[in-house]
Short mmCIF file of C-alpha atoms and ligand atoms in Angstrom, two decimals:
data_model
loop_
_atom_site.label_atom_id
_atom_site.label_comp_id
_atom_site.label_asym_id
_atom_site.label_seq_id
_atom_site.Cartn_x
_atom_site.Cartn_y
_atom_site.Cartn_z
CA MET A 1 0.00 0.00 0.00
CA LYS A 2 1.34 3.38 -0.93
CA LYS A 3 1.60 6.32 1.43
CA ILE A 4 -0.51 9.39 0.81
CA THR A 5 1.54 12.50 0.09
CA ALA A 6 -0.86 15.37 -0.41
CA GLY A 7 -1.03 18.96 -1.55
CA VAL A 8 -3.95 21.14 -0.45
CA ILE A 9 -4.87 23.92 -2.88
CA GLY A 10 -7.03 26.65 -1.29
CA CYS A 11 -6.70 27.39 2.43
CA GLY A 12 -9.94 29.25 3.19
CA ASN A 13 -12.87 28.39 5.46
CA ILE A 14 -13.50 24.83 4.32
CA SER A 15 -9.87 23.72 4.33
CA ARG A 16 -9.71 23.12 8.09
CA PHE A 17 -12.07 20.16 7.67
CA HIS A 18 -9.87 18.72 4.93
CA PHE A 19 -6.66 19.18 6.95
CA SER A 20 -8.38 17.39 9.83
CA GLY A 21 -9.54 14.59 7.52
CA LEU A 22 -6.09 14.17 6.00
CA ALA A 23 -4.59 13.90 9.50
CA GLN A 24 -7.22 11.29 10.44
CA ALA A 25 -6.37 9.39 7.26
CA GLY A 26 -2.65 9.36 8.14
CA ALA A 27 -1.73 11.40 5.06
CA ARG A 28 1.39 13.54 4.88
CA VAL A 29 0.71 17.09 3.64
CA LYS A 30 3.76 18.21 1.66
CA TRP A 31 2.37 21.39 0.09
CA VAL A 32 -0.17 23.99 1.09
CA CYS A 33 -1.13 26.40 -1.65
CA ASP A 34 -3.06 29.65 -1.49
CA LEU A 35 -2.82 32.94 -3.33
CA GLN A 36 -2.72 34.57 0.10
CA GLU A 37 0.30 33.66 2.16
CA ALA A 38 -1.51 34.58 5.39
CA ALA A 39 -4.18 31.95 4.71
CA ALA A 40 -1.67 29.19 4.03
CA ARG A 41 1.18 29.87 6.45
CA PRO A 42 -0.47 28.57 9.65
CA TRP A 43 -1.28 25.29 7.87
CA ALA A 44 2.22 25.05 6.43
CA GLU A 45 3.63 25.39 9.95
CA ARG A 46 1.17 22.96 11.49
CA CYS A 47 1.72 20.28 8.84
CA GLY A 48 5.44 20.84 8.28
CA ALA A 49 4.57 21.62 4.67
CA THR A 50 5.85 24.12 2.12
CA TRP A 51 3.72 27.09 1.10
CA THR A 52 3.30 28.17 -2.50
CA ALA A 53 0.97 30.56 -4.28
CA ASP A 54 1.29 28.59 -7.51
CA TYR A 55 -0.77 25.40 -7.68
CA ARG A 56 1.42 24.16 -10.56
CA ALA A 57 4.28 23.63 -8.11
CA VAL A 58 2.03 21.19 -6.24
CA VAL A 59 0.75 19.23 -9.21
CA GLN A 60 4.22 19.02 -10.79
CA ASP A 61 5.86 17.54 -7.69
CA PRO A 62 6.40 13.82 -8.43
CA ALA A 63 6.30 13.04 -4.69
CA VAL A 64 2.68 14.21 -4.45
CA ASN A 65 0.12 11.53 -5.27
CA THR A 66 -3.04 13.25 -3.94
CA VAL A 67 -4.32 16.77 -4.58
CA VAL A 68 -7.11 18.27 -2.48
CA VAL A 69 -8.86 21.17 -4.21
CA THR A 70 -10.56 23.60 -1.84
CA THR A 71 -10.50 26.80 -3.88
CA PRO A 72 -13.76 28.54 -4.79
CA SER A 73 -15.67 26.49 -7.36
CA ARG A 74 -14.83 28.78 -10.28
CA PHE A 75 -11.18 27.62 -10.09
CA HIS A 76 -11.95 23.90 -9.77
CA LYS A 77 -11.83 23.12 -13.49
CA GLU A 78 -8.40 24.62 -14.12
CA VAL A 79 -6.83 23.11 -11.00
CA CYS A 80 -8.48 19.69 -11.31
CA LEU A 81 -7.54 19.33 -14.99
CA ALA A 82 -3.90 20.19 -14.23
CA ALA A 83 -3.76 17.70 -11.35
CA ILE A 84 -5.43 14.95 -13.40
CA ALA A 85 -3.07 15.60 -16.34
CA ALA A 86 -0.17 15.12 -13.90
CA GLY A 87 -1.67 11.74 -12.90
CA LYS A 88 -2.66 12.69 -9.34
CA ALA A 89 -5.63 11.36 -7.41
CA VAL A 90 -7.93 14.34 -6.81
CA ILE A 91 -10.41 15.15 -4.05
CA CYS A 92 -12.35 18.29 -4.99
CA GLU A 93 -14.78 20.30 -2.91
CA LYS A 94 -18.32 20.68 -4.15
CA THR A 95 -19.81 22.04 -6.32
CA LEU A 96 -17.49 20.50 -8.86
CA ALA A 97 -17.75 23.29 -11.44
CA GLU A 98 -19.82 26.27 -12.48
CA ASN A 99 -21.78 24.32 -15.09
CA PRO A 100 -22.31 20.69 -16.11
CA ALA A 101 -20.14 20.95 -19.25
CA ASP A 102 -17.10 21.89 -17.15
CA ALA A 103 -17.92 19.23 -14.56
CA LEU A 104 -18.18 16.62 -17.31
CA ALA A 105 -14.86 17.73 -18.82
CA ILE A 106 -13.18 17.10 -15.44
CA VAL A 107 -14.83 13.69 -14.97
CA ARG A 108 -13.99 12.60 -18.52
CA ALA A 109 -10.35 13.70 -18.10
CA ALA A 110 -10.08 11.58 -14.92
CA GLU A 111 -11.70 8.62 -16.67
CA ARG A 112 -9.37 8.89 -19.68
CA LYS A 113 -6.31 9.17 -17.46
CA LYS A 114 -7.67 6.44 -15.14
CA THR A 115 -6.94 8.60 -12.09
CA ILE A 116 -8.96 8.37 -8.90
CA PHE A 117 -11.33 11.32 -8.62
CA TYR A 118 -13.86 12.37 -5.96
CA THR A 119 -16.13 15.32 -5.49
CA SER A 120 -16.34 15.67 -1.75
CA TYR A 121 -20.06 15.54 -1.02
CA MET A 122 -19.36 14.74 2.61
CA LYS A 123 -22.99 14.41 3.73
CA ARG A 124 -22.93 10.86 2.36
CA PHE A 125 -20.59 10.18 5.29
CA ILE A 126 -22.88 11.45 8.06
CA PRO A 127 -23.37 8.29 10.17
CA ALA A 128 -27.19 8.67 10.12
CA VAL A 129 -27.09 8.93 6.30
CA GLU A 130 -24.81 5.89 5.97
CA GLN A 131 -27.04 3.87 8.29
CA ALA A 132 -30.18 4.97 6.42
CA LYS A 133 -28.59 3.77 3.18
CA ALA A 134 -27.87 0.39 4.79
CA LEU A 135 -31.47 0.13 6.04
CA LEU A 136 -33.06 1.24 2.74
CA PRO A 137 -33.77 -2.32 1.50
CA GLU A 138 -35.85 -2.86 4.69
CA LEU A 139 -38.44 -0.40 3.35
CA GLY A 140 -39.40 -2.56 0.39
CA PRO A 141 -40.74 -0.65 -2.63
CA ILE A 142 -40.30 3.08 -2.05
CA LEU A 143 -43.41 5.20 -2.32
CA SER A 144 -42.39 8.79 -1.64
CA THR A 145 -39.42 10.87 -0.47
CA HIS A 146 -39.26 14.31 1.10
CA ILE A 147 -35.88 16.00 1.31
CA ARG A 148 -35.16 19.48 2.49
CA ALA A 149 -32.33 21.77 3.48
CA HIS A 150 -33.74 24.61 5.57
CA GLN A 151 -30.78 26.69 6.69
CA PRO A 152 -30.68 29.75 8.97
CA TRP A 153 -29.16 32.52 6.84
CA GLY A 154 -30.71 35.43 8.78
CA ASP A 155 -33.37 37.70 7.40
CA LEU A 156 -32.48 38.13 3.74
CA TRP A 157 -36.14 38.18 2.72
CA THR A 158 -37.45 41.48 4.03
CA GLN A 159 -34.44 43.67 3.27
CA ALA A 160 -31.45 43.53 0.93
CA PRO A 161 -28.13 43.69 2.86
CA THR A 162 -26.17 46.89 2.21
CA GLU A 163 -22.82 45.30 3.08
CA GLY A 164 -21.21 41.95 3.85
CA PHE A 165 -21.32 38.46 2.40
CA PHE A 166 -24.84 38.69 1.00
CA HIS A 167 -24.56 42.23 -0.42
CA LYS A 168 -24.84 42.49 -4.20
CA PRO A 169 -22.72 45.46 -5.26
CA ARG A 170 -23.64 47.51 -8.32
CA ARG A 171 -20.75 45.94 -10.22
CA GLY A 172 -19.64 42.32 -9.95
CA PRO A 173 -21.03 39.41 -7.95
CA SER A 174 -21.94 39.27 -4.26
CA PRO A 175 -19.19 37.66 -2.11
CA LEU A 176 -21.58 34.69 -1.69
CA VAL A 177 -21.68 34.05 -5.44
CA ALA A 178 -17.95 34.82 -5.89
CA SER A 179 -17.05 32.14 -3.30
CA TYR A 180 -19.73 29.50 -3.83
CA GLY A 181 -21.16 30.15 -7.29
CA GLY A 182 -24.78 30.65 -6.24
CA GLY A 183 -27.37 30.86 -3.49
CA ILE A 184 -29.16 28.21 -1.46
CA LEU A 185 -29.56 25.88 -4.48
CA VAL A 186 -25.79 25.64 -4.98
CA CYS A 187 -24.89 25.80 -1.27
CA GLY A 188 -27.31 23.62 0.73
CA GLY A 189 -29.36 22.39 -2.22
CA SER A 190 -26.45 20.71 -4.01
CA HIS A 191 -25.84 18.38 -1.06
CA ILE A 192 -29.41 17.16 -0.99
CA LEU A 193 -29.44 16.68 -4.78
CA ASP A 194 -26.41 14.45 -4.22
CA LEU A 195 -28.33 12.59 -1.51
CA VAL A 196 -31.28 12.07 -3.88
CA CYS A 197 -28.84 10.36 -6.28
CA PHE A 198 -27.21 8.45 -3.40
CA PHE A 199 -30.49 7.03 -2.07
CA LEU A 200 -32.67 6.76 -5.17
CA GLY A 201 -30.47 7.05 -8.25
CA ARG A 202 -30.51 9.73 -10.91
CA PRO A 203 -33.83 11.53 -11.42
CA ARG A 204 -35.21 11.36 -14.96
CA ARG A 205 -37.63 14.33 -14.95
CA LEU A 206 -38.19 17.37 -12.78
CA TYR A 207 -40.16 20.54 -12.29
CA ALA A 208 -38.68 23.41 -10.26
CA ALA A 209 -39.25 26.96 -9.04
CA LEU A 210 -36.56 29.36 -7.76
CA GLU A 211 -36.98 32.54 -5.74
CA ILE A 212 -34.34 35.19 -6.48
CA PRO A 213 -35.24 38.40 -4.62
CA LYS A 214 -35.06 41.63 -6.63
CA GLY A 215 -31.60 43.20 -6.77
CA ARG A 216 -29.74 39.97 -5.79
CA ASP A 217 -27.67 37.54 -7.79
CA TYR A 218 -28.59 34.50 -5.69
CA ASP A 219 -31.65 32.42 -4.91
CA LEU A 220 -33.06 31.99 -1.41
CA ARG A 221 -35.53 29.21 -2.18
CA ALA A 222 -35.44 26.28 -4.59
CA VAL A 223 -38.33 23.83 -4.75
CA ALA A 224 -38.68 20.87 -7.08
CA LEU A 225 -40.57 17.73 -7.79
CA LEU A 226 -38.18 15.07 -9.09
CA GLU A 227 -39.24 11.79 -10.69
CA THR A 228 -36.96 8.82 -9.98
CA ASP A 229 -37.17 5.08 -10.60
CA HIS A 230 -38.09 4.86 -6.90
CA GLY A 231 -40.97 7.30 -6.86
CA PRO A 232 -41.33 11.06 -6.54
CA VAL A 233 -39.05 13.30 -4.49
CA HIS A 234 -40.39 16.50 -2.91
CA TYR A 235 -37.34 18.76 -2.73
CA GLU A 236 -36.83 22.10 -1.03
CA ALA A 237 -33.78 24.20 -0.21
CA LEU A 238 -34.60 27.32 1.80
CA ALA A 239 -32.54 30.10 3.37
CA HIS A 240 -34.72 31.22 6.28
CA PRO A 241 -34.61 33.62 9.24
CA LEU A 242 -35.93 31.15 11.88
CA LYS A 243 -33.34 30.86 14.65
CA THR A 244 -34.81 28.12 16.84
CA VAL A 245 -36.40 25.56 14.51
CA GLY A 246 -34.99 22.09 13.74
CA PHE A 247 -34.49 18.98 15.85
CA LEU A 248 -31.64 20.58 17.83
CA ARG A 249 -33.53 23.93 17.97
CA ASP A 250 -30.55 25.77 16.49
CA GLY A 251 -32.22 26.91 13.27
CA TRP A 252 -30.73 24.07 11.20
CA ASP A 253 -33.64 22.08 9.81
CA GLU A 254 -32.36 19.61 7.26
CA ARG A 255 -34.22 16.33 6.96
CA ILE A 256 -34.87 13.39 4.70
CA GLU A 257 -37.97 11.22 4.91
CA ILE A 258 -38.20 8.07 2.79
CA ASN A 259 -41.45 6.12 2.89
CA GLY A 260 -41.68 2.52 1.72
CA VAL A 261 -44.24 -0.26 1.88
CA HIS A 262 -42.58 -1.70 5.01
CA GLY A 263 -41.58 1.43 6.87
CA ARG A 264 -40.09 4.91 7.01
CA LEU A 265 -36.59 6.31 7.41
CA GLU A 266 -36.10 9.82 8.75
CA VAL A 267 -32.68 11.50 8.82
CA PHE A 268 -32.15 14.74 10.73
CA SER A 269 -28.74 16.20 10.00
CA ALA A 270 -26.85 18.58 12.29
CA LEU A 271 -25.22 21.94 11.45
CA TRP A 272 -22.56 21.12 8.88
CA ASP A 273 -19.71 23.17 10.37
CA GLN A 274 -20.12 22.03 13.98
CA PRO A 275 -19.61 18.28 13.55
CA GLU A 276 -17.37 18.11 16.61
CA HIS A 277 -20.25 18.53 19.06
CA LYS A 278 -23.55 18.11 17.17
CA THR A 279 -24.79 14.72 16.16
CA SER A 280 -27.35 13.67 13.57
CA LEU A 281 -30.35 11.41 14.16
CA LEU A 282 -31.91 8.52 12.25
CA VAL A 283 -35.38 7.16 13.02
CA HIS A 284 -36.45 3.88 11.44
CA THR A 285 -40.14 3.02 11.75
CA ASP A 286 -40.78 -0.64 10.92
CA ASN A 287 -44.34 -1.17 9.70
CA ARG A 288 -44.20 -4.92 10.36
CA THR A 289 -43.35 -4.67 14.07
CA GLY A 290 -44.85 -1.22 14.68
CA ARG A 291 -41.59 -0.22 16.39
CA ALA A 292 -39.62 2.96 15.80
CA VAL A 293 -35.88 2.79 16.52
CA GLU A 294 -33.74 5.91 17.01
CA TYR A 295 -30.05 5.85 16.16
CA ARG A 296 -27.94 8.57 17.76
CA GLY A 297 -24.20 8.23 17.31
CA ALA A 298 -21.42 10.22 18.91
CA PRO A 299 -20.62 13.49 17.10
CA VAL A 300 -18.24 12.75 14.28
CA SER A 301 -17.10 14.87 11.37
CA PRO A 302 -18.37 13.60 8.01
CA PHE A 303 -15.36 15.36 6.46
CA ASP A 304 -13.01 13.13 8.48
CA ARG A 305 -14.92 10.02 7.44
CA ALA A 306 -14.97 11.11 3.78
CA LEU A 307 -11.22 11.81 3.72
CA VAL A 308 -10.46 8.47 5.38
CA PHE A 309 -12.59 6.68 2.75
CA PHE A 310 -10.98 8.59 -0.14
CA CYS A 311 -7.43 8.11 1.13
CA ASP A 312 -7.93 4.40 1.87
CA ASN A 313 -9.04 3.90 -1.73
CA ILE A 314 -6.17 5.99 -3.10
CA ARG A 315 -3.73 3.89 -1.07
CA ARG A 316 -5.20 0.75 -2.57
CA GLY A 317 -5.27 2.26 -6.07
CA ILE A 318 -9.04 1.87 -6.50
CA GLN A 319 -11.90 4.31 -7.11
CA GLY A 320 -14.16 2.32 -4.75
CA ALA A 321 -17.86 2.78 -4.16
CA GLN A 322 -18.08 6.47 -5.10
CA ASP A 323 -18.17 7.09 -8.84
CA ARG A 324 -16.03 9.77 -10.45
CA ARG A 325 -19.13 11.33 -11.95
CA THR A 326 -20.83 12.31 -8.64
CA GLY A 327 -20.04 16.02 -8.98
CA TYR A 328 -21.19 16.08 -12.61
CA ASP A 329 -24.55 14.53 -11.62
CA VAL A 330 -25.26 17.34 -9.18
CA ASP A 331 -24.12 20.11 -11.55
CA GLU A 332 -26.34 18.65 -14.30
CA LEU A 333 -29.33 18.58 -11.93
CA ILE A 334 -28.69 22.18 -10.85
CA ALA A 335 -28.68 23.27 -14.51
CA HIS A 336 -31.94 21.41 -15.16
CA LEU A 337 -33.58 22.91 -12.06
CA LYS A 338 -32.62 26.38 -13.26
CA ARG A 339 -33.93 25.68 -16.77
CA SER A 340 -37.22 24.37 -15.45
CA ALA A 341 -37.61 27.39 -13.18
CA GLN A 342 -36.87 29.81 -16.03
CA THR A 343 -39.28 28.18 -18.48
CA HIS A 344 -41.95 27.15 -15.94
CA GLN A 345 -41.88 23.75 -17.65
CA ALA A 346 -41.15 20.23 -16.47
CA VAL A 347 -37.96 18.96 -18.12
CA ASP A 348 -36.54 15.51 -18.87
CA VAL A 349 -33.03 15.25 -17.46
CA LYS A 350 -30.64 14.81 -20.37
CA TRP A 351 -27.70 12.95 -18.82
CA LYS A 352 -24.60 13.22 -20.95
CA ARG A 353 -22.77 10.43 -19.27
N1 NAD B 1 -18.97 20.88 1.79
C1 NAD B 1 -19.56 21.99 2.21
O1 NAD B 1 -20.56 21.94 2.90
C2 NAD B 1 -18.97 23.31 1.82
C3 NAD B 1 -19.17 24.43 2.64
C4 NAD B 1 -18.55 25.63 2.30
C5 NAD B 1 -17.80 25.72 1.12
N2 NAD B 1 -17.67 24.62 0.33
C6 NAD B 1 -16.89 24.68 -0.93
O2 NAD B 1 -15.50 24.82 -0.61
C7 NAD B 1 -14.84 25.60 -1.60
C8 NAD B 1 -14.07 26.72 -0.89
O3 NAD B 1 -14.95 27.43 -0.06
P1 NAD B 1 -14.39 28.33 1.15
O4 NAD B 1 -15.57 28.72 1.97
O5 NAD B 1 -13.26 27.67 1.81
O6 NAD B 1 -13.88 29.60 0.32
P2 NAD B 1 -12.85 30.71 0.82
O7 NAD B 1 -13.06 31.87 -0.08
O8 NAD B 1 -12.95 30.88 2.29
O9 NAD B 1 -11.41 30.07 0.54
C9 NAD B 1 -10.92 29.81 -0.73
C10 NAD B 1 -9.40 30.01 -0.71
O10 NAD B 1 -8.88 29.63 -1.98
C11 NAD B 1 -7.85 30.53 -2.32
N3 NAD B 1 -7.67 30.52 -3.78
C12 NAD B 1 -8.48 31.02 -4.73
N4 NAD B 1 -7.98 30.76 -5.94
C13 NAD B 1 -6.84 30.09 -5.77
C14 NAD B 1 -5.86 29.55 -6.67
N5 NAD B 1 -5.99 29.65 -7.98
N6 NAD B 1 -4.80 28.92 -6.13
C15 NAD B 1 -4.66 28.81 -4.80
N7 NAD B 1 -5.55 29.30 -3.91
C16 NAD B 1 -6.63 29.93 -4.38
C17 NAD B 1 -8.31 31.87 -1.78
O11 NAD B 1 -7.23 32.75 -1.61
C18 NAD B 1 -8.96 31.45 -0.46
O12 NAD B 1 -8.07 31.50 0.64
C19 NAD B 1 -15.92 26.09 -2.57
O13 NAD B 1 -15.94 25.23 -3.69
C20 NAD B 1 -17.20 25.91 -1.77
O14 NAD B 1 -18.35 25.69 -2.59
C21 NAD B 1 -18.23 23.43 0.66
#
């Protein structure tokens, strides 16, 4: 088994979870890369790594076998393609790209080069989600699924912010869109589109509506009805001002409910950036026994679990159970949701791979 020698490209907010995951996975971080030295230096010191502002130095180092891409999504294509061309295994933050064509170009490049490639949709690694997936066959034929990401973003509905992360200046994008590429659909909504694919497979048809308040460049609500081979999915991503809703009463109200002939699975996820002390919940109601069983694990970071899974596979030289195309699937669904919302029409999902 080979050792993981990694370079991390992009040392902003999300990177701390990836550094933690790499440490959990026993990987050595040789390079940390960021355009801003101040963002990268503390990580370079902590990991005993070298800082560079030029990602090419990372991907050209023959000692590096794994590249973790945690830049804003608009840089993912350039960095991922360079790393793949250099034959590295790549773990890229979500969303994979700014559009499905770019996402597909990345996936196809990895397939052609036969390199290991993951888009890090870490919610698949929430213990309650993993356990729900394992229990899914217990439900028998699936009848209906409700999935929602209701996230507390403060009151962005009644007034447009005049400064800060959600402010849309006269020229250029809001900081939200510059960093993440969109509003609630791209931020929270992308994860639950990935979970739709994870639990039920790729949807074949959908109808969607998006709410983009006047004067903004981002949506605050995305609703959709998705048709899958396992029944309809009622989908909603919402940025809301409610501070004390949700199963932990902290405003985070993300849940999945899957109903089958033999029972129901309910997943309640916890605030994504506080995995160290907030745990998710799974409830399985078995229609045959009439019993409902609650599963509450210890708090554990899904990022750590994801990185351990990715690195174990990279060590063994296999792609493993997560397909390279995961990030493309979500980007294609986002594009179809937007098209449906613009045209007020239901659309067949035209998968290109
Ligand atoms: N999984 C999740 O739930 C989740 C949550 C938040 C963000 N994200 C994703 O993580 C990614 C990064 O988000 P963030 O919040 O850390 O953003 P951020 O703006 O805080 O950090 C990005 C960093 O990348 C650096 N950077 C930009 N271009 C670069 C380049 N060409 N080379 C080297 N460094 C470069 C910037 O200087 C910055 O320090 C985005 O794709 C975002 O969508 C995922």
